[in-house]
Coordinates of C-alpha atoms in Angstrom, one line a residue:
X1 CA 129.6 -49.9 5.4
X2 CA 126.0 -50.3 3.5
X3 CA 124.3 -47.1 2.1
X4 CA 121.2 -47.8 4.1
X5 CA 119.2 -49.4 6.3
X6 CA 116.3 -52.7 5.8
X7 CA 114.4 -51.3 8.5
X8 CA 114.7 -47.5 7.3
X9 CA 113.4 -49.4 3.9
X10 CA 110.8 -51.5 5.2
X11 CA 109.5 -48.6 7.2
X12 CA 108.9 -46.3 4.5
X13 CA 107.1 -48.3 2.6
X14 CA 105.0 -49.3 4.9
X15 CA 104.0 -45.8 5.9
X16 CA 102.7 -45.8 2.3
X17 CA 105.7 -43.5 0.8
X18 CA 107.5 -43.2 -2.3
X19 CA 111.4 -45.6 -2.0
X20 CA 114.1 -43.7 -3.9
X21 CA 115.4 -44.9 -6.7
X22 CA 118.7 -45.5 -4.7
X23 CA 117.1 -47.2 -2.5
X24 CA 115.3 -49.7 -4.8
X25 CA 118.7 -50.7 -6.3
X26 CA 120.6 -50.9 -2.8
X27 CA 117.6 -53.1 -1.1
X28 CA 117.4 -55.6 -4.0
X29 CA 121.3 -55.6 -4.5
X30 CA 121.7 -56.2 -0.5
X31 CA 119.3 -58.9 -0.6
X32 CA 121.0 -61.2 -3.6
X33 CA 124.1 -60.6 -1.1
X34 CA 122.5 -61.7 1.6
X35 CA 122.8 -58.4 3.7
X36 CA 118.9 -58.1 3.6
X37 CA 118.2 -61.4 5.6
X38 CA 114.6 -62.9 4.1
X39 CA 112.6 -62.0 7.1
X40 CA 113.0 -58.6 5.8
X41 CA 112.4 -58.9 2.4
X42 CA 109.3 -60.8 3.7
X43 CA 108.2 -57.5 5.3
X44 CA 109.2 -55.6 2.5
X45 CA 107.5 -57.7 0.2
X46 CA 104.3 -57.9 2.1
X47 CA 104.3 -53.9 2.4
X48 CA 104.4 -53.0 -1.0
X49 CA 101.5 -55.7 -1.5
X50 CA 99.5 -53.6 0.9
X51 CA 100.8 -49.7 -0.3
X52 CA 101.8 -50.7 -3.9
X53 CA 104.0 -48.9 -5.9
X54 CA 104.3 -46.1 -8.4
X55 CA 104.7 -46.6 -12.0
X56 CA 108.8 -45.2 -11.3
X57 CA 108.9 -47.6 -8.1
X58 CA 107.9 -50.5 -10.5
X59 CA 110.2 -49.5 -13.2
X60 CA 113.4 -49.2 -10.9
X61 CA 112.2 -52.4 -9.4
X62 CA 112.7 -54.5 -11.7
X63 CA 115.6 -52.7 -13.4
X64 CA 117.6 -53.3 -10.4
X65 CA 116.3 -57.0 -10.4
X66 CA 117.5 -57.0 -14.1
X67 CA 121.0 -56.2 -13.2
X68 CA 121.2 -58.2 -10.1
X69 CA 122.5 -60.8 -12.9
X70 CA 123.6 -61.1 -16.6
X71 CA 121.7 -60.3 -19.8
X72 CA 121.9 -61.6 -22.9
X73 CA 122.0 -60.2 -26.1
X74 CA 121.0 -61.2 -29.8
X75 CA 122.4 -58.2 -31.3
X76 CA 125.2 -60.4 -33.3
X77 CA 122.2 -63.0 -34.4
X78 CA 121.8 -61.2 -37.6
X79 CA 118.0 -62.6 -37.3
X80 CA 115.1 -60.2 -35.5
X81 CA 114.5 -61.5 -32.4
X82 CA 110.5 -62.1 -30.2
X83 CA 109.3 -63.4 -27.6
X84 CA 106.1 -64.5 -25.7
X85 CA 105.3 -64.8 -21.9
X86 CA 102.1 -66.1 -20.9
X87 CA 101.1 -65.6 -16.9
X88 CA 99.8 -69.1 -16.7
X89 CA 96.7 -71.4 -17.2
X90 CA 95.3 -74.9 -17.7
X91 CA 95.7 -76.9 -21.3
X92 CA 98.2 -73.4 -21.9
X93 CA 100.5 -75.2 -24.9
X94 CA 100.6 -72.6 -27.1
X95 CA 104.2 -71.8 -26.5
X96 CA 105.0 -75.5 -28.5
X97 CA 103.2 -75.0 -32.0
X98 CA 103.8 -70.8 -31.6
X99 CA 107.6 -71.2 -31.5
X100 CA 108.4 -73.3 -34.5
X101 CA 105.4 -71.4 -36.6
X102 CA 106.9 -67.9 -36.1
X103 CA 110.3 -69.5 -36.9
X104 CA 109.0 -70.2 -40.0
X105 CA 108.8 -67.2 -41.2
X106 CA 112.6 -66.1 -40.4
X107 CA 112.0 -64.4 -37.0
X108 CA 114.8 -65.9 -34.0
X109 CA 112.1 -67.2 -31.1
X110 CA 114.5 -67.3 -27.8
X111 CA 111.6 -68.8 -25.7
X112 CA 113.4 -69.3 -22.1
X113 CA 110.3 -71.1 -20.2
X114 CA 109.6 -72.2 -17.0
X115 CA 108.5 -75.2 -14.7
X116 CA 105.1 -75.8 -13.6
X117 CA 103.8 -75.1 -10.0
X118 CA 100.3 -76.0 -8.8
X119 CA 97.7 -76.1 -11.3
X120 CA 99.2 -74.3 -14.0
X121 CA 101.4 -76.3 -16.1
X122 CA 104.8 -75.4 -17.3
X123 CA 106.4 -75.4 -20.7
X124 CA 109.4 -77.3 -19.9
X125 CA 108.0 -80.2 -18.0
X126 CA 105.8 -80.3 -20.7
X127 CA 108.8 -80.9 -23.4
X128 CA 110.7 -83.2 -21.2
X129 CA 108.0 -86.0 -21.8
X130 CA 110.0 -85.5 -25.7
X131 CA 112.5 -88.9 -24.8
X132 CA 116.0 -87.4 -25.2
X133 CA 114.8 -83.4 -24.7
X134 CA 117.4 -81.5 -22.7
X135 CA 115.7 -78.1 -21.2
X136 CA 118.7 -76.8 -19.8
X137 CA 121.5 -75.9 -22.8
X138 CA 124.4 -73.4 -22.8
X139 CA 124.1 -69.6 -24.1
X140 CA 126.8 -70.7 -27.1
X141 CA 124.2 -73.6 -28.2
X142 CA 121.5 -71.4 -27.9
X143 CA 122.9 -69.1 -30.3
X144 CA 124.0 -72.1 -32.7
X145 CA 120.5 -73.2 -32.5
X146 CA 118.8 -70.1 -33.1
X147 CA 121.2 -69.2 -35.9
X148 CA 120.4 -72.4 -37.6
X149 CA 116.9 -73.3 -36.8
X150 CA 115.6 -69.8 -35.4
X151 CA 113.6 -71.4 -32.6
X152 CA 115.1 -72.5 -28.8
X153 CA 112.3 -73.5 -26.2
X154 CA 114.9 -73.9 -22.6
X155 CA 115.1 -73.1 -19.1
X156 CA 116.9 -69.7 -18.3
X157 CA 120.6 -69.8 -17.0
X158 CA 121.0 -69.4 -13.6
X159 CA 122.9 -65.9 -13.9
X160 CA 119.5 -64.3 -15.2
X161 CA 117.8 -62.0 -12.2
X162 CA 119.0 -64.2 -9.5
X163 CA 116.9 -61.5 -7.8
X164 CA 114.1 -62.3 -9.0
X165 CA 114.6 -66.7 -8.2
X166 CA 115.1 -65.7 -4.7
X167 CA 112.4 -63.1 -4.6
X168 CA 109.8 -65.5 -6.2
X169 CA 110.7 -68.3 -3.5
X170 CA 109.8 -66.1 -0.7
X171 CA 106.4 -64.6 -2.1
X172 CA 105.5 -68.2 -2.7
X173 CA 105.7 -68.9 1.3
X174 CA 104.7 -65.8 2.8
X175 CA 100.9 -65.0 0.6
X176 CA 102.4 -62.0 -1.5
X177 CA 102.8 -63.7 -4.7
X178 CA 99.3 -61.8 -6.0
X179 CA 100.6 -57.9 -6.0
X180 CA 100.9 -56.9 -9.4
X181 CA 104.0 -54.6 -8.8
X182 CA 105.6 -57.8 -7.8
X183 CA 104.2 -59.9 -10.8
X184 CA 105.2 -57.6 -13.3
X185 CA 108.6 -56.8 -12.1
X186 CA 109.2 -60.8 -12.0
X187 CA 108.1 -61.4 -15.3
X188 CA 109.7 -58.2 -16.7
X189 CA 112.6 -58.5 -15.1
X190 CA 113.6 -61.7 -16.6
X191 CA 112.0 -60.8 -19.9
X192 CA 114.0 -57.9 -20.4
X193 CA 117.2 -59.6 -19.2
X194 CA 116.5 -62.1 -21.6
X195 CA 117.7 -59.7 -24.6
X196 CA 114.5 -59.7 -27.0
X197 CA 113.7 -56.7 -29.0
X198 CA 110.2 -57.3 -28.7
X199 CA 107.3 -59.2 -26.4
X200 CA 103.7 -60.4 -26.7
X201 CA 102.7 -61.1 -23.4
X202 CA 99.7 -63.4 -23.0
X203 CA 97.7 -62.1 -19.5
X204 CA 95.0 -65.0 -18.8
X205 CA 92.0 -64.3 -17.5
X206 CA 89.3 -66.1 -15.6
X207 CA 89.5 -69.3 -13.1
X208 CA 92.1 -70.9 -13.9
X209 CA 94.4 -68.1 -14.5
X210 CA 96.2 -65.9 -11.8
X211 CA 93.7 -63.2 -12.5
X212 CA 90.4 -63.6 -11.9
X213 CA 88.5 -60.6 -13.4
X214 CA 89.3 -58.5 -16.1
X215 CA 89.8 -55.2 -14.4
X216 CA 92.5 -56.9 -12.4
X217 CA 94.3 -58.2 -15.8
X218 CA 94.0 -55.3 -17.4
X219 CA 96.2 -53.5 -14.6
X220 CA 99.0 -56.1 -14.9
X221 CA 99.2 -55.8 -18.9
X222 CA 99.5 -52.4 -18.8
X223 CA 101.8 -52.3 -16.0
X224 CA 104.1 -54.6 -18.0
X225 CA 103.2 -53.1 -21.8
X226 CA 105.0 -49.8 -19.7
X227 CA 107.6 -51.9 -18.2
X228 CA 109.1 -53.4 -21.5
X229 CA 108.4 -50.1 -23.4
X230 CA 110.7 -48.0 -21.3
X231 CA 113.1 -50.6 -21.4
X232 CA 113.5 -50.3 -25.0
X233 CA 111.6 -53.7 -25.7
X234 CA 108.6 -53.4 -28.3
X235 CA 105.8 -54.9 -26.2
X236 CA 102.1 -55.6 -26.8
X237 CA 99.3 -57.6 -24.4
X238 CA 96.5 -59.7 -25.0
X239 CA 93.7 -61.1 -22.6
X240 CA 92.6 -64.5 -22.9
X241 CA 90.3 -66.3 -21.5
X242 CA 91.1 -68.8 -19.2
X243 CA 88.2 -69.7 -17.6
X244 CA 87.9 -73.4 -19.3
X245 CA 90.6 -75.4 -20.2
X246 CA 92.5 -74.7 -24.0
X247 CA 92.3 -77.3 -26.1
X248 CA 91.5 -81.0 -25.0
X249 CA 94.8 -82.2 -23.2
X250 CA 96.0 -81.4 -19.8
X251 CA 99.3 -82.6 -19.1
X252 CA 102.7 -82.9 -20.1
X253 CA 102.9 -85.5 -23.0
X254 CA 98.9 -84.9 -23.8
X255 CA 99.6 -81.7 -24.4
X256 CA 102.9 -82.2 -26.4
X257 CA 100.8 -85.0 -28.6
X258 CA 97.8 -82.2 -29.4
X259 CA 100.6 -79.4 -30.2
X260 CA 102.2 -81.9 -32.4
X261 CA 98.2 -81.9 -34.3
X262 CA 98.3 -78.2 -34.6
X263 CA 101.4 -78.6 -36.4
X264 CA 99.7 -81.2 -38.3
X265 CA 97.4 -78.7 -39.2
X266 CA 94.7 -79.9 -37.3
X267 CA 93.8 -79.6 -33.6
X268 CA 91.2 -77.9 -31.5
X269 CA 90.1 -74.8 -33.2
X270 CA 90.7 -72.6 -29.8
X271 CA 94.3 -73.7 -29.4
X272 CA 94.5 -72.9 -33.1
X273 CA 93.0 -69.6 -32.7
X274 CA 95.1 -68.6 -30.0
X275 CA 98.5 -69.8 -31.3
X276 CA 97.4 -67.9 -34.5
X277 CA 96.7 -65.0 -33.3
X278 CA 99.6 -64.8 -31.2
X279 CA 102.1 -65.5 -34.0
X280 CA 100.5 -62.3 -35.9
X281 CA 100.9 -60.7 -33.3
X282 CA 104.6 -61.6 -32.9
X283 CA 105.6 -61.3 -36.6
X284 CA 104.0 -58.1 -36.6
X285 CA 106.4 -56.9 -33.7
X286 CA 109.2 -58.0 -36.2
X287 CA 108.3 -56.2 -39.1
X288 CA 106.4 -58.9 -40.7
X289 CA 102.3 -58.0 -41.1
X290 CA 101.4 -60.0 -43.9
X291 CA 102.5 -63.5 -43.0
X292 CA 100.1 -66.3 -43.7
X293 CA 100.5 -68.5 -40.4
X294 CA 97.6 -70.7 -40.6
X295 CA 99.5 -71.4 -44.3
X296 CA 102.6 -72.4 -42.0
X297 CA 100.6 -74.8 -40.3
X298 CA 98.9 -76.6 -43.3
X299 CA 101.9 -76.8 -45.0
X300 CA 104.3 -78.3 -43.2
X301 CA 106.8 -75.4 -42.7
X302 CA 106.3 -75.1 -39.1
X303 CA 106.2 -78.8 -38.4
X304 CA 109.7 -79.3 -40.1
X305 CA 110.9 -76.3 -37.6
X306 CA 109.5 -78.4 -34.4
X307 CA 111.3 -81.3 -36.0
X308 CA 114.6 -79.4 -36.3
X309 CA 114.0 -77.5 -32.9
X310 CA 113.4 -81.0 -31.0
X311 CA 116.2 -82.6 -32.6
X312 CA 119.0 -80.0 -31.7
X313 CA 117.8 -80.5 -28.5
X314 CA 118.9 -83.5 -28.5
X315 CA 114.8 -84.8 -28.3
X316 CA 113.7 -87.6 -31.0
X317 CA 110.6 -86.3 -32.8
X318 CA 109.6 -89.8 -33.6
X319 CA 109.8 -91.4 -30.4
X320 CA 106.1 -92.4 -28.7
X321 CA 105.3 -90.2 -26.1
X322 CA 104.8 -91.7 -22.5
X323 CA 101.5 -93.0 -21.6
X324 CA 100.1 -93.4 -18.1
X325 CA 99.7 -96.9 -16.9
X326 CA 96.3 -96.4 -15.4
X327 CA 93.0 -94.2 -16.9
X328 CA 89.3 -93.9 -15.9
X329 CA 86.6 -92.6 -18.2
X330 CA 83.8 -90.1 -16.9
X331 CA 80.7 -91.1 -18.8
X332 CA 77.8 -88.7 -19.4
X333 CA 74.6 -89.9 -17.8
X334 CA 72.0 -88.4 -20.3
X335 CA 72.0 -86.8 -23.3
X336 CA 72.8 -82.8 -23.4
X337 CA 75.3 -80.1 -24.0
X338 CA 78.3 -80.0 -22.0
X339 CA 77.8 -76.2 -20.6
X340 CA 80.5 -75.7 -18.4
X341 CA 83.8 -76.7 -17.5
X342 CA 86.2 -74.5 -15.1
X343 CA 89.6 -74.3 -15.6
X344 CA 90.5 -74.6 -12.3
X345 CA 88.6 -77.7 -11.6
X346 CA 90.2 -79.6 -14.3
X347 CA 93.7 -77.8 -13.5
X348 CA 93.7 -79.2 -10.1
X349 CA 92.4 -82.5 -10.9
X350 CA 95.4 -83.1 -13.4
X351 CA 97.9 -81.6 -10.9
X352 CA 96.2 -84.5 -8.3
X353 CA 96.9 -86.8 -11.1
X354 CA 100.3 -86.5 -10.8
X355 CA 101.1 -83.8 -14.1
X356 CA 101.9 -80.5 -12.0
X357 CA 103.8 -80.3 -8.6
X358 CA 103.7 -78.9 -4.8
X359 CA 106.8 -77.5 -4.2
X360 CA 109.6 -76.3 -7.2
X361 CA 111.2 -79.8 -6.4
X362 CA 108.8 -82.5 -7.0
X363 CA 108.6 -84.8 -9.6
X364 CA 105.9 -84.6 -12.5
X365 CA 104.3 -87.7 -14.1
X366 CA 105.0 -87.5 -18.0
X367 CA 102.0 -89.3 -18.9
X368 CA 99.2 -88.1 -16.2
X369 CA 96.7 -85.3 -17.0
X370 CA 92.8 -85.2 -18.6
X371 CA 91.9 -86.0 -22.0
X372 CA 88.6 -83.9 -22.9
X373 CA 86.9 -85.8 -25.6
X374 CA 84.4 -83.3 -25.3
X375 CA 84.6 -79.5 -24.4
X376 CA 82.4 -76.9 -23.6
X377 CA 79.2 -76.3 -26.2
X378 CA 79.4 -79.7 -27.5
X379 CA 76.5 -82.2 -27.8
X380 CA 76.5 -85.3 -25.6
X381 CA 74.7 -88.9 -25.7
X382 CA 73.9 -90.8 -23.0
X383 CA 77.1 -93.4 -22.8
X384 CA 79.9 -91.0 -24.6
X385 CA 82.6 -90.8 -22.7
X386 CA 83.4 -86.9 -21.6
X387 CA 86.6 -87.1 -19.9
X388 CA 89.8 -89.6 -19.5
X389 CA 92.1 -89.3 -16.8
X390 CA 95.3 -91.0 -16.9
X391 CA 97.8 -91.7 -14.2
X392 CA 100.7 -93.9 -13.2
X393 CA 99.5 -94.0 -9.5
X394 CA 96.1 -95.1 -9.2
X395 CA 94.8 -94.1 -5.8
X396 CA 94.8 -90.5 -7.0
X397 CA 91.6 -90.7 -8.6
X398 CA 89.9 -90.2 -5.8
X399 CA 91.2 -86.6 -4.9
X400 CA 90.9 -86.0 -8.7
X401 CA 87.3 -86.8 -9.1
X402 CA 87.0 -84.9 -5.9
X403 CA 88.3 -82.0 -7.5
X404 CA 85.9 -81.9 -10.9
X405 CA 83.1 -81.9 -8.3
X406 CA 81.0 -79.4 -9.5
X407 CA 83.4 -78.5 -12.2
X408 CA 81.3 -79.6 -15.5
X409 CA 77.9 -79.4 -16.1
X410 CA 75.5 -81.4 -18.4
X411 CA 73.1 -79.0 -19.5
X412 CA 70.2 -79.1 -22.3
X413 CA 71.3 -75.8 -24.1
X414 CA 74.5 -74.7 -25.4
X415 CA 75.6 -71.2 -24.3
X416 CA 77.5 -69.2 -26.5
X417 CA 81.2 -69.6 -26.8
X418 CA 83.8 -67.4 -24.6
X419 CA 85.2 -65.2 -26.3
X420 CA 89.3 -66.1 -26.4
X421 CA 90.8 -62.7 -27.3
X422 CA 89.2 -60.4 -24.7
X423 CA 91.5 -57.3 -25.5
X424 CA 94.5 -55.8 -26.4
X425 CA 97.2 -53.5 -24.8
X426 CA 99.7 -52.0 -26.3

């Protein structure tokens, strides 16, 4: 006999009133069951998007999605443990220098990632253009690797909030996926699961990030800077803007072969900035405020931590990364500054390439994406070439160039750089 009733649930909420706590945790454990049948959840789902939810609804939310599974722990490491999540955006690769640098300075990274979906791209497909790189390793190899090297970049096991997998599925088909209570309880959910002691979460802002505006950002950092706090997990936000792409690559290996620069010590000096200030902010969480990560980077110490970290993964560091079999150059017509170019333009163009998916089961193309030879605010000549697209399947250049449409513009004076860190929660 069940302790309540889906309809009773779905009723309430959609009459705009408060669920129970017991309620929360029966609805979400009936559903990984498969008592609550998805047409239900759908309607759940779809009324708290229209009602919301209450700072306690939100919290019990995703603390029963956190124990609809397992959680790890990194208590036994003997090493402080921290984490970053970023909500998503185009030329995003900050997760691949960040890791190894904040390894460098002693601090455990256990960076379970994800795949990409649309026009954001995803960590993981990203890493698996590595030859050799395995994304999905055991817990007792992650703790071997994080014990030795201190960094682990992998997918999640599947035992971690199968709530929140089945959940996430459903919002994707049925138009609820933009509700923050929902977004924050996914993210959280799995974050907390995941055992760190403490978070940066990286909220993007702007077109070619999930939210569009800052107001709307703000309200999902500081719903999830209240999540992770009052479960015990040191948590802090930034906002970033995301409305032109980071760096110069999009796509998986182009944006593996410009991390591998920043670990160089060069690289675009946003992506820098960023993955910077991001690994201050993560140390800092640790216990560590004075570290010297741009020193990291010049010097070699976080390089020889990508090396290590690639290599227990069974990747080869040295290998050459895949390159597309096709390309075609977009050539500036007259001399000027390049003055604009939206994220989301580009984001979907790449994805058209080939470098992001559809659906959760498509394949990516390692080697397809855009290389930016220039970026916003930089002088022009007639001739230079602006932008290279690369893919294996040549008939999607059309749809690609269909999508950058509108998405640059040649202009005669440069506007003042965006701003990358827009604020900070927590």
């Amino acid at each position: 006999m069940e302790s309540f009733d889906a309809v009773d649930i779905i009723r309430t909420k959609r009459d705009g009133e408060v669920l129970t706590p017991e309620q929360i945790d029966w609805v979400i454990d009936a559903y990984t069951r498969g008592v609550v049948a998805d047409e239900q959840m759908s309607a759940l789902a779809m009324a708290i998007f229209l009602q919301g939810m209450t700072r306690e609804e939100i919290a019990r939310w995703t603390l029963a999605m956190m124990n609809s599974g397992e959680k790890m722990s990194f208590a036994d490491l003997g090493k402080r443990t921290t984490d970053k999540h970023s909500t998503g955006g185009v030329g995003d690769k900050t997760t691949l220098p960040l890791a190894p640098l904040v390894a460098s300075f002693g601090v455990a990274v256990p960076q379970l990632s994800g795949r990409g979906l649309g026009h954001t791209g995803g960590t993981l497909d990203k890493l698996e253009s590595i030859p050799g790189w395995q994304a999905s390793i055991d817990n007792d190899r992650l703790m071997r690797i994080l014990a030795d090297v201190g960094c682990v970049v992998c997918a999640p096991g599947a035992g971690l909030a199968p709530a929140d997998k089945k959940l996430y599925a459903l919002r994707d088909i049925t138009s609820t996926v933009d509700c923050v209570p929902l977004i924050a309880s996914s993210i959280m959910s799995k974050k907390i699961a995941e055992g760190t002691s403490a978070l940066v979460l990286d909220v993007k802002v702007g077109s070619g990030a999930f939210m569009k505006d800052l107001d709307h950002a703000r309200e999902l950092a500081q719903t999830m800077v209240d999540l992770g706090s009052d479960a015990g997990v040191n948590t802090v936000a930034l906002l970033t803007d995301m409305g032109k792409p980071l760096g110069r690559g999009i796509g998986n290996a182009l944006e593996v072969k410009e991390s591998v620069e920043v670990l160089a010590g060069g690289g675009p000096a946003d992506l820098v900035e960023l993955t910077c200030t991001l690994a201050r902010e993560m140390l800092a969480l640790a216990g560590i405020s004075d570290a010297d990560v741009e020193a990291a980077l010049s010097d070699g110490r976080a390089m020889d931590h990508w090396r290590r970290m690639i290599e227990a993964q069974g990747g080869d560091p040295d290998a050459e990364l895949p390159v597309a079999r096709h390309t075609h150059d977009i050539v500036a017509d007259r001399d000027g500054v390049l003055t604009h170019t939206d994220a989301l333009a580009f984001g979907v163009a790449s994805w058209r390439l080939g470098a992001g998916r559809a659906r959760k089961e498509d394949p990516v193309q390692a080697g397809a994406g855009i290389w930016m030879h220039k970026t916003q605010g930089e002088k022009v000549r007639k001739g230079d070439v602006l932008f290279t697209l690369h893919t294996d399947t040549p008939e999607r250049f059309d749809r690609a160039l269909d999508s950058l449409e509108g998405g640059w513009t040649l202009g005669d004076d440069a506007a003042q750089a965006p701003q990358i860190v827009l604020d900070r929660i927590g």
